């Protein structure tokens, strides 16, 4: 990322405002400059002092403050940033933005800006699902406002559903993705390529209410899909359930089980590139009950497991429809490189990205990854980096690979 990027963070009212402090901390760690506007409602949840200690700047709040206007008018405030992030974005501020209302510093700045805007909605599930909020969000999306979340879960009010503000790590990732996409002009030569990415966990039913799953966050697969799309490659993401917002410009096909994932992938072949980053469950329950299993029946149930299809193996051995480049992951806890090399052969894929997921590495579900990049030519150790940086590096390798193929074809034609 070139130069220090400036974020204008607009904190509106909502219990989730406390997460902004962590967001500011993480942004500062990544060398972003953060300036904050705290709405009146926002200041009921976090204090200007805590915000300004973390941003190391004053906090703006009043529209009609003569001192503020003299030092930094609201127009300049809006222009002096590379990105405006509204987090939490309450139903109220979304409504104001959609309708062009401006009666405080936050809404006035948002109306006056000519810079990209990202919103991170946070509200009660009923408010989020209200047709008015939906229409407002749709209007903002159509105007190019980037949306992050909301996530699903239990809310402060005790209700369950979509409305929780995304976690600071996910907001940071969305901000970094925004800037990396912005800095990379779309390469028209890549638009001929089509990629399929698998991501997230699979859920294998035990009965209609219970399932077997794993802790995959989907962060790595989603970041790869985002990076591919940002480079101009048509990208389809087949993903199990995650809390993540589908990346911009990527077609998402949601699935639950391994068998659904395989069927979705088979339907999409042929493609040029496939990257299997999903954490597919190795086994499923042989006879998943069609009714909820009852504990009153007495005794403990016995679950007979059967093997799930191996999607990476199936795609690598798909004969005529095999993609020209198939990439898999190998999450290992010991002898990482040796096991991954054997896996590359066994599965029949071209490249393997091996990572150490042993306890203490924090890879699984975390935001960073340490990769050994394994191809036919050998092993390259990449330094520890964010999952987004891994995605970008992988896409660079992919583009170089296809550029080489292009050269080879040209040279073959010339011979
Ligand atoms: O065999 P293992 O699970 O270690 O292999 C990991 C790689 O294989 C990952 O790329 C994963 O996405 C893929 N995989 C798959 N289908 C399975 C199991 C793993 O696509 N059933």
mmCIF file with all atom_site columns, C-alpha atoms and ligand atoms in Angstrom, residues 198 276-282 308-313 327-332 343 346-347, ligand 1:
data_model
loop_
_atom_site.group_PDB
_atom_site.id
_atom_site.type_symbol
_atom_site.label_atom_id
_atom_site.label_alt_id
_atom_site.label_comp_id
_atom_site.label_asym_id
_atom_site.label_entity_id
_atom_site.label_seq_id
_atom_site.pdbx_PDB_ins_code
_atom_site.Cartn_x
_atom_site.Cartn_y
_atom_site.Cartn_z
_atom_site.occupancy
_atom_site.B_iso_or_equiv
_atom_site.pdbx_formal_charge
_atom_site.auth_seq_id
_atom_site.auth_comp_id
_atom_site.auth_asym_id
_atom_site.auth_atom_id
_atom_site.pdbx_PDB_model_num
ATOM   1  C CA . UNK A 1 198 ? -13.863 -22.996 -2.241 1.00 0.00 ? 198 UNK A CA 1
ATOM   2  C CA . UNK A 1 276 ? -9.580  -25.222 -2.728 1.00 0.00 ? 276 UNK A CA 1
ATOM   3  C CA . UNK A 1 277 ? -9.308  -23.301 0.527  1.00 0.00 ? 277 UNK A CA 1
ATOM   4  C CA . UNK A 1 278 ? -12.375 -24.806 2.178  1.00 0.00 ? 278 UNK A CA 1
ATOM   5  C CA . UNK A 1 279 ? -12.066 -26.869 5.337  1.00 0.00 ? 279 UNK A CA 1
ATOM   6  C CA . UNK A 1 280 ? -14.177 -29.742 4.102  1.00 0.00 ? 280 UNK A CA 1
ATOM   7  C CA . UNK A 1 281 ? -15.344 -32.231 6.722  1.00 0.00 ? 281 UNK A CA 1
ATOM   8  C CA . UNK A 1 282 ? -13.647 -35.559 6.063  1.00 0.00 ? 282 UNK A CA 1
ATOM   9  C CA . UNK A 1 308 ? -16.979 -37.388 2.256  1.00 0.00 ? 308 UNK A CA 1
ATOM   10 C CA . UNK A 1 309 ? -15.960 -36.764 -1.344 1.00 0.00 ? 309 UNK A CA 1
ATOM   11 C CA . UNK A 1 310 ? -12.538 -35.115 -1.694 1.00 0.00 ? 310 UNK A CA 1
ATOM   12 C CA . UNK A 1 311 ? -13.285 -32.043 -3.794 1.00 0.00 ? 311 UNK A CA 1
ATOM   13 C CA . UNK A 1 312 ? -9.660  -31.074 -4.451 1.00 0.00 ? 312 UNK A CA 1
ATOM   14 C CA . UNK A 1 313 ? -8.898  -34.632 -5.587 1.00 0.00 ? 313 UNK A CA 1
ATOM   15 C CA . UNK A 1 327 ? -4.263  -25.172 -6.004 1.00 0.00 ? 327 UNK A CA 1
ATOM   16 C CA . UNK A 1 328 ? -4.868  -26.829 -2.649 1.00 0.00 ? 328 UNK A CA 1
ATOM   17 C CA . UNK A 1 329 ? -4.041  -26.070 0.958  1.00 0.00 ? 329 UNK A CA 1
ATOM   18 C CA . UNK A 1 330 ? -2.405  -28.385 3.450  1.00 0.00 ? 330 UNK A CA 1
ATOM   19 C CA . UNK A 1 331 ? -3.021  -27.528 7.072  1.00 0.00 ? 331 UNK A CA 1
ATOM   20 C CA . UNK A 1 332 ? -0.500  -29.618 8.999  1.00 0.00 ? 332 UNK A CA 1
ATOM   21 C CA . UNK A 1 343 ? -0.447  -34.472 -0.369 1.00 0.00 ? 343 UNK A CA 1
ATOM   22 C CA . UNK A 1 346 ? -1.830  -37.807 -3.714 1.00 0.00 ? 346 UNK A CA 1
ATOM   23 C CA . UNK A 1 347 ? -4.433  -35.210 -4.631 1.00 0.00 ? 347 UNK A CA 1
HETATM 24 O O1 . LIG B 2 .   ? -6.719  -33.989 2.983  1.00 0.00 ? 1   LIG B O1 1
HETATM 25 P P1 . LIG B 2 .   ? -6.727  -32.612 3.538  1.00 0.00 ? 1   LIG B P1 1
HETATM 26 O O2 . LIG B 2 .   ? -8.037  -32.229 4.153  1.00 0.00 ? 1   LIG B O2 1
HETATM 27 O O3 . LIG B 2 .   ? -5.573  -32.300 4.432  1.00 0.00 ? 1   LIG B O3 1
HETATM 28 O O4 . LIG B 2 .   ? -6.506  -31.678 2.245  1.00 0.00 ? 1   LIG B O4 1
HETATM 29 C C1 . LIG B 2 .   ? -6.586  -30.297 2.295  1.00 0.00 ? 1   LIG B C1 1
HETATM 30 C C2 . LIG B 2 .   ? -6.911  -29.740 0.938  1.00 0.00 ? 1   LIG B C2 1
HETATM 31 O O5 . LIG B 2 .   ? -7.874  -30.529 0.293  1.00 0.00 ? 1   LIG B O5 1
HETATM 32 C C3 . LIG B 2 .   ? -7.521  -28.353 1.007  1.00 0.00 ? 1   LIG B C3 1
HETATM 33 O O6 . LIG B 2 .   ? -7.182  -27.676 -0.172 1.00 0.00 ? 1   LIG B O6 1
HETATM 34 C C4 . LIG B 2 .   ? -9.022  -28.656 1.064  1.00 0.00 ? 1   LIG B C4 1
HETATM 35 O O7 . LIG B 2 .   ? -9.771  -27.561 0.583  1.00 0.00 ? 1   LIG B O7 1
HETATM 36 C C5 . LIG B 2 .   ? -9.115  -29.850 0.155  1.00 0.00 ? 1   LIG B C5 1
HETATM 37 N N1 . LIG B 2 .   ? -10.172 -30.818 0.516  1.00 0.00 ? 1   LIG B N1 1
HETATM 38 C C6 . LIG B 2 .   ? -11.261 -30.965 -0.311 1.00 0.00 ? 1   LIG B C6 1
HETATM 39 N N2 . LIG B 2 .   ? -12.213 -31.901 -0.011 1.00 0.00 ? 1   LIG B N2 1
HETATM 40 C C7 . LIG B 2 .   ? -12.082 -32.702 1.061  1.00 0.00 ? 1   LIG B C7 1
HETATM 41 C C8 . LIG B 2 .   ? -10.977 -32.562 1.921  1.00 0.00 ? 1   LIG B C8 1
HETATM 42 C C9 . LIG B 2 .   ? -10.035 -31.602 1.627  1.00 0.00 ? 1   LIG B C9 1
HETATM 43 O O8 . LIG B 2 .   ? -11.380 -30.224 -1.293 1.00 0.00 ? 1   LIG B O8 1
HETATM 44 N N3 . LIG B 2 .   ? -13.033 -33.610 1.336  1.00 0.00 ? 1   LIG B N3 1
#
